[in-house]
Amino acid sequence: MTGLRRRRPPYCWLMRTRRTDRPADLDVVRESYDRVADNYARMVVTTGVGDIRSHPWLKASIDAFADTVSELGPVLDVGCGPGTVTAYLDTKLVAAKFRKDPIAYPIYELGIAPGAHIKTLADLRGKKIAYSPGQAQGALVLRILKKAGLTQQDVDLVELASTGDVYPTALGNRQVDAAPIADVNIKRYLTKYGRDGGTTIKHGLRDDPGHLWALTDSVSNAQKSAAVRELIKFWARAQIWIDEHPKQWIEGYYVKDQGLSREDGEYLVERSGHPDFPADWTAAIARQQQTVDLLAKEQKHKAFDAGILFDRRYERVAADAVAGERKTS
């Protein structure tokens, strides 16, 4: 079996549908609803009713929800209201960080299950690959297939959310033959399953973008926009400090805050390379566009201009902030 395979629940219920007669009062109900909807839309504009920004508890609940699902995929407010939640979550990319040698220091490697007999990307043909459509790992899988000259029909995509240690466990249990894994999961996978034949291979693609986002409402407000600029400066300088103080970062963040071992912290620092803050986003936007176009084609979505994601008024802020920050040898 090739193509996308979804994990089914243990039991499935099939529902038969039958034709339903048109209700006699359908037109009356529609006309009544339209009148109420029009009045509600006017109230949103004139009184702010339904605007979660004026209701702290509603705003807090949406913030918590968005933070919880941020790694699971896109979220869209499609309720019957005027779209105030969607408007609240509208964001712009205001800072970008990459790695100076992204091919040598990738975020992800392709984990290979014991006995899968995969040595190169071309060997993925006919294999089971973990796939999470709404996550960065899913996009990377599609990019890897394209680089290998393969299509979704040439492999068996097994849909699995890449949370926690799901992918390393699926590899170790031979549920899948290959899966993109990152950070300390690489080290732990090889430590646990390396003796059984578990390995990783490099995919040879850039997977290093790191972005800072801000609400569109914030960057549209002069005072908040100025605050965003200051935040970007401190954020960028903090990345340089981290790069130049690995021991303090390992001890203070990875060990004391994240609860990792010192060895795991050292491994992560070694893998991360050195940060790069381009003063020109043209190349970054072009790479983002390639991903947008690929996802649109492979996942049957409508493509869009990736440039709308970037607020280029902030393009040089991070680069200028760190221009004189690095130590000279």
Coordinates of C-alpha atoms in Angstrom, one line a residue:
M1 CA 0.0 0.0 0.0
T2 CA 1.4 3.4 -1.0
G3 CA 0.4 7.0 -0.4
L4 CA -1.0 8.4 2.9
R5 CA -2.2 5.9 5.4
R6 CA -4.2 7.2 8.4
R7 CA -4.3 5.3 11.7
R8 CA -7.9 4.1 12.2
P9 CA -9.6 3.8 15.6
P10 CA -10.3 0.3 16.8
Y11 CA -13.9 0.5 15.8
C12 CA -15.6 2.4 13.0
W13 CA -19.3 3.2 12.7
L14 CA -20.9 3.8 9.3
M15 CA -23.9 6.1 9.1
R16 CA -26.4 5.8 6.3
T17 CA -27.8 9.0 5.0
R18 CA -31.3 9.5 3.5
R19 CA -32.8 12.3 1.6
T20 CA -34.3 15.1 3.7
D21 CA -37.3 17.1 2.5
R22 CA -36.9 20.8 2.2
P23 CA -38.4 22.5 5.4
A24 CA -41.4 24.7 4.6
D25 CA -40.0 27.5 6.7
L26 CA -36.5 27.5 5.3
D27 CA -36.7 30.8 3.4
V28 CA -38.2 32.5 6.5
V29 CA -35.5 31.2 8.7
R30 CA -32.8 32.3 6.3
E31 CA -34.2 35.8 6.0
S32 CA -34.5 36.1 9.8
Y33 CA -30.9 34.9 10.3
D34 CA -29.6 37.4 7.8
R35 CA -31.3 40.3 9.6
V36 CA -29.8 39.2 12.9
A37 CA -26.4 38.6 11.4
D38 CA -26.3 42.1 9.7
N39 CA -27.3 43.7 13.0
Y40 CA -24.6 41.7 14.9
A41 CA -22.0 42.8 12.4
R42 CA -22.9 46.4 13.0
M43 CA -22.7 45.9 16.7
V44 CA -19.2 44.5 16.4
V45 CA -18.0 47.6 14.7
T46 CA -19.9 50.1 16.9
T47 CA -19.9 48.5 20.3
G48 CA -17.1 45.9 20.2
V49 CA -19.4 43.1 21.2
G50 CA -17.7 39.7 20.8
D51 CA -14.2 41.2 20.5
I52 CA -12.2 39.0 22.8
R53 CA -9.6 41.7 23.3
S54 CA -12.1 43.5 25.6
H55 CA -12.7 40.3 27.6
P56 CA -9.5 39.3 29.5
W57 CA -10.7 35.8 30.4
L58 CA -11.7 35.0 26.8
K59 CA -8.4 36.4 25.6
A60 CA -6.5 34.3 28.1
S61 CA -8.3 31.1 27.0
I62 CA -7.6 31.8 23.3
D63 CA -3.9 32.5 24.2
A64 CA -3.7 29.2 26.1
F65 CA -5.3 27.3 23.3
A66 CA -3.1 28.8 20.6
D67 CA 0.0 28.0 22.7
T68 CA -1.1 24.4 23.3
V69 CA -1.7 23.6 19.7
S70 CA 1.0 25.7 18.1
E71 CA 3.1 22.6 17.2
L72 CA 0.2 20.6 16.0
G73 CA -0.9 22.5 12.9
P74 CA -2.8 25.4 11.6
V75 CA -5.8 26.7 13.5
L76 CA -8.7 28.6 12.0
D77 CA -11.7 30.3 13.5
V78 CA -14.6 29.1 11.4
G79 CA -17.5 29.7 13.7
C80 CA -20.6 31.7 12.9
G81 CA -19.3 34.9 14.4
P82 CA -17.7 37.9 12.6
G83 CA -14.1 36.5 12.8
T84 CA -12.8 38.4 15.8
V85 CA -10.8 35.4 17.1
T86 CA -9.2 34.9 13.7
A87 CA -8.4 38.6 13.6
Y88 CA -6.9 38.5 17.1
L89 CA -4.6 35.6 16.0
D90 CA -3.4 37.4 12.9
T91 CA 0.4 37.6 13.0
K92 CA 3.4 38.8 11.1
L93 CA 7.0 37.5 11.0
V94 CA 9.2 40.2 12.5
A95 CA 12.6 38.5 13.0
A96 CA 14.4 35.6 11.5
K97 CA 17.3 33.5 12.7
F98 CA 19.2 30.9 10.8
R99 CA 22.4 28.8 11.2
K100 CA 25.7 29.8 9.6
D101 CA 26.4 26.4 8.2
P102 CA 22.9 24.8 8.0
I103 CA 23.9 21.7 6.0
A104 CA 26.6 20.8 8.6
Y105 CA 24.3 21.7 11.5
P106 CA 20.8 20.5 10.6
I107 CA 17.9 20.6 13.1
Y108 CA 16.6 17.2 11.9
E109 CA 18.1 13.9 10.7
L110 CA 16.2 11.1 9.2
G111 CA 16.0 8.3 11.7
I112 CA 16.2 4.8 10.2
A113 CA 14.6 1.8 11.9
P114 CA 16.6 -1.3 12.6
G115 CA 16.6 -3.6 9.6
A116 CA 15.1 -1.0 7.3
H117 CA 18.1 -1.2 4.9
I118 CA 18.0 2.5 4.1
K119 CA 21.5 4.0 3.3
T120 CA 20.5 6.9 1.0
L121 CA 17.4 9.0 0.3
A122 CA 16.8 6.9 -2.8
D123 CA 16.3 3.8 -0.6
L124 CA 13.1 5.4 0.8
R125 CA 11.2 4.0 -2.2
G126 CA 8.5 1.6 -0.9
K127 CA 9.3 2.4 2.7
K128 CA 7.0 3.5 5.6
I129 CA 7.7 7.1 6.6
A130 CA 6.3 8.9 9.6
Y131 CA 4.4 12.0 8.3
S132 CA 2.7 14.8 10.2
P133 CA 1.0 17.1 7.6
G134 CA 0.5 20.1 9.9
Q135 CA 4.0 20.2 11.3
A136 CA 7.5 21.2 10.2
Q137 CA 8.5 17.6 10.0
G138 CA 5.7 16.9 7.5
A139 CA 6.9 19.6 5.2
L140 CA 10.5 18.3 5.6
V141 CA 9.4 14.8 4.6
L142 CA 7.8 16.2 1.4
R143 CA 11.0 18.1 0.6
I144 CA 13.1 15.0 1.2
L145 CA 10.9 13.0 -1.2
K146 CA 11.3 15.8 -3.8
K147 CA 15.1 15.8 -3.5
A148 CA 15.1 12.0 -3.8
G149 CA 13.0 12.2 -7.0
L150 CA 10.1 10.4 -5.3
T151 CA 6.4 11.1 -4.9
Q152 CA 3.9 10.3 -2.2
Q153 CA 2.8 7.3 -4.3
D154 CA 6.3 5.9 -4.2
V155 CA 6.3 5.5 -0.4
D156 CA 3.9 4.7 2.4
L157 CA 3.3 7.8 4.5
V158 CA 2.1 6.8 8.0
E159 CA 0.4 9.8 9.6
L160 CA 1.7 10.3 13.2
A161 CA 1.9 13.4 15.2
S162 CA 5.6 14.1 16.0
T163 CA 5.2 15.0 19.7
G164 CA 7.5 13.9 22.4
D165 CA 9.3 10.6 21.6
V166 CA 6.5 9.3 19.3
Y167 CA 8.9 9.1 16.3
P168 CA 11.9 7.5 18.0
T169 CA 9.5 4.9 19.6
A170 CA 7.8 4.2 16.2
L171 CA 11.2 3.7 14.7
G172 CA 12.5 1.4 17.5
N173 CA 9.3 -0.7 17.3
R174 CA 9.6 -0.8 13.5
Q175 CA 6.2 0.8 13.1
V176 CA 7.8 3.0 10.4
D177 CA 11.1 2.6 8.5
A178 CA 12.1 6.3 8.6
A179 CA 11.1 9.4 10.4
P180 CA 12.6 12.9 10.9
I181 CA 13.9 13.3 14.4
A182 CA 15.6 16.3 16.0
D183 CA 17.7 17.5 18.9
V184 CA 18.2 15.2 21.9
N185 CA 15.8 12.6 20.3
I186 CA 18.6 11.8 17.9
K187 CA 21.1 11.0 20.7
R188 CA 18.5 9.1 22.7
Y189 CA 17.4 7.1 19.7
L190 CA 20.9 6.0 18.7
T191 CA 21.7 5.2 22.3
K192 CA 18.6 3.0 22.8
Y193 CA 18.3 1.4 19.4
G194 CA 21.8 1.7 17.8
R195 CA 22.8 -1.7 19.1
D196 CA 19.9 -3.2 17.2
G197 CA 20.8 -1.4 14.0
G198 CA 19.0 1.9 14.4
T199 CA 20.8 4.7 12.5
T200 CA 20.3 8.2 11.1
I201 CA 21.1 9.7 7.7
K202 CA 21.6 13.4 6.8
H203 CA 19.0 14.8 4.4
G204 CA 21.2 17.6 3.0
L205 CA 18.5 20.3 3.1
R206 CA 18.2 23.6 4.9
D207 CA 15.8 23.1 7.9
D208 CA 17.2 25.9 10.1
P209 CA 14.7 28.8 10.1
G210 CA 13.7 30.3 13.4
H211 CA 11.1 33.0 13.4
L212 CA 9.8 35.6 15.9
W213 CA 6.1 36.5 15.3
A214 CA 4.0 39.4 16.5
L215 CA 0.3 40.2 16.3
T216 CA -0.6 42.3 13.3
D217 CA -2.5 44.6 15.6
S218 CA 0.7 45.2 17.6
V219 CA 2.9 46.0 14.6
S220 CA 0.1 48.3 13.3
N221 CA 0.3 50.4 16.5
A222 CA 3.2 52.9 16.6
Q223 CA 3.9 52.4 20.3
K224 CA 3.6 48.7 20.3
S225 CA 5.7 48.5 17.1
A226 CA 8.4 50.4 18.8
A227 CA 8.3 47.9 21.7
V228 CA 8.4 45.0 19.2
R229 CA 11.6 46.5 17.8
E230 CA 13.2 46.7 21.2
L231 CA 12.2 43.1 21.9
I232 CA 13.8 41.9 18.7
K233 CA 17.0 43.7 19.6
F234 CA 17.2 42.0 23.0
W235 CA 16.2 38.6 21.5
A236 CA 18.9 38.8 18.9
R237 CA 21.6 39.8 21.4
A238 CA 20.4 37.0 23.7
Q239 CA 21.1 34.5 20.9
I240 CA 24.7 35.8 20.6
W241 CA 25.2 35.6 24.4
I242 CA 24.0 32.0 24.3
D243 CA 26.4 31.2 21.5
E244 CA 29.3 32.7 23.3
H245 CA 28.5 31.3 26.8
P246 CA 27.6 27.7 26.2
K247 CA 28.6 26.5 29.7
Q248 CA 26.3 29.0 31.4
W249 CA 23.5 28.2 29.0
I250 CA 23.8 24.5 29.5
E251 CA 23.8 24.8 33.2
G252 CA 21.2 27.5 33.6
Y253 CA 18.7 26.5 30.9
Y254 CA 19.1 22.9 29.8
V255 CA 20.0 21.4 33.2
K256 CA 18.2 23.7 35.8
D257 CA 15.3 24.8 33.7
Q258 CA 14.6 22.0 31.3
G259 CA 15.8 19.1 33.5
L260 CA 18.2 17.6 31.0
S261 CA 21.4 16.0 31.8
R262 CA 24.6 18.0 31.3
E263 CA 25.6 15.6 28.5
D264 CA 22.3 16.2 26.7
G265 CA 22.8 19.9 27.0
E266 CA 26.4 19.7 25.6
Y267 CA 25.1 17.6 22.7
L268 CA 22.4 20.2 21.9
V269 CA 24.9 23.1 22.0
E270 CA 27.3 21.2 19.7
R271 CA 24.5 20.5 17.2
S272 CA 23.1 24.0 17.1
G273 CA 26.1 25.6 15.3
H274 CA 26.2 29.4 15.3
P275 CA 23.3 31.8 14.7
D276 CA 22.9 34.0 11.7
F277 CA 20.7 37.1 11.4
P278 CA 20.5 38.1 7.7
A279 CA 19.9 41.8 7.1
D280 CA 18.2 40.9 3.8
W281 CA 15.2 38.5 3.9
T282 CA 15.0 38.0 0.1
A283 CA 16.6 34.6 0.1
A284 CA 14.6 33.5 3.2
I285 CA 11.3 34.5 1.6
A286 CA 12.2 32.7 -1.6
R287 CA 12.9 29.5 0.4
Q288 CA 9.6 30.0 2.2
Q289 CA 7.8 30.3 -1.1
Q290 CA 9.3 27.0 -2.3
T291 CA 7.8 25.3 0.8
V292 CA 4.5 27.0 0.3
D293 CA 4.3 25.9 -3.3
L294 CA 5.3 22.4 -2.5
L295 CA 2.7 22.0 0.3
A296 CA 0.0 23.5 -1.9
K297 CA 0.8 21.0 -4.6
E298 CA 1.2 17.9 -2.3
Q299 CA -1.6 18.7 0.2
K300 CA -4.1 20.1 -2.3
H301 CA -4.1 23.6 -0.8
K302 CA -4.2 27.0 -2.5
A303 CA -0.7 28.6 -2.8
F304 CA -0.2 32.2 -1.7
D305 CA 2.6 34.8 -1.7
A306 CA 5.0 33.9 1.1
G307 CA 6.0 37.5 1.3
I308 CA 2.8 38.5 3.1
L309 CA 4.1 36.6 6.1
F310 CA 7.1 38.9 6.6
D311 CA 6.9 42.4 7.8
R312 CA 10.0 43.8 6.2
R313 CA 10.0 47.0 8.2
Y314 CA 11.8 44.9 10.8
E315 CA 14.2 43.3 8.3
R316 CA 17.4 44.8 9.6
V317 CA 16.6 45.2 13.3
A318 CA 18.1 41.9 14.5
A319 CA 21.2 42.1 12.2
D320 CA 21.9 45.7 13.2
A321 CA 21.4 44.9 16.9
V322 CA 24.1 42.2 16.9
A323 CA 26.5 43.8 14.5
G324 CA 28.9 44.8 17.2
E325 CA 28.0 42.1 19.8
R326 CA 30.4 39.3 18.9
K327 CA 33.7 38.9 20.6
T328 CA 36.8 39.4 18.5
S329 CA 39.5 36.8 18.8

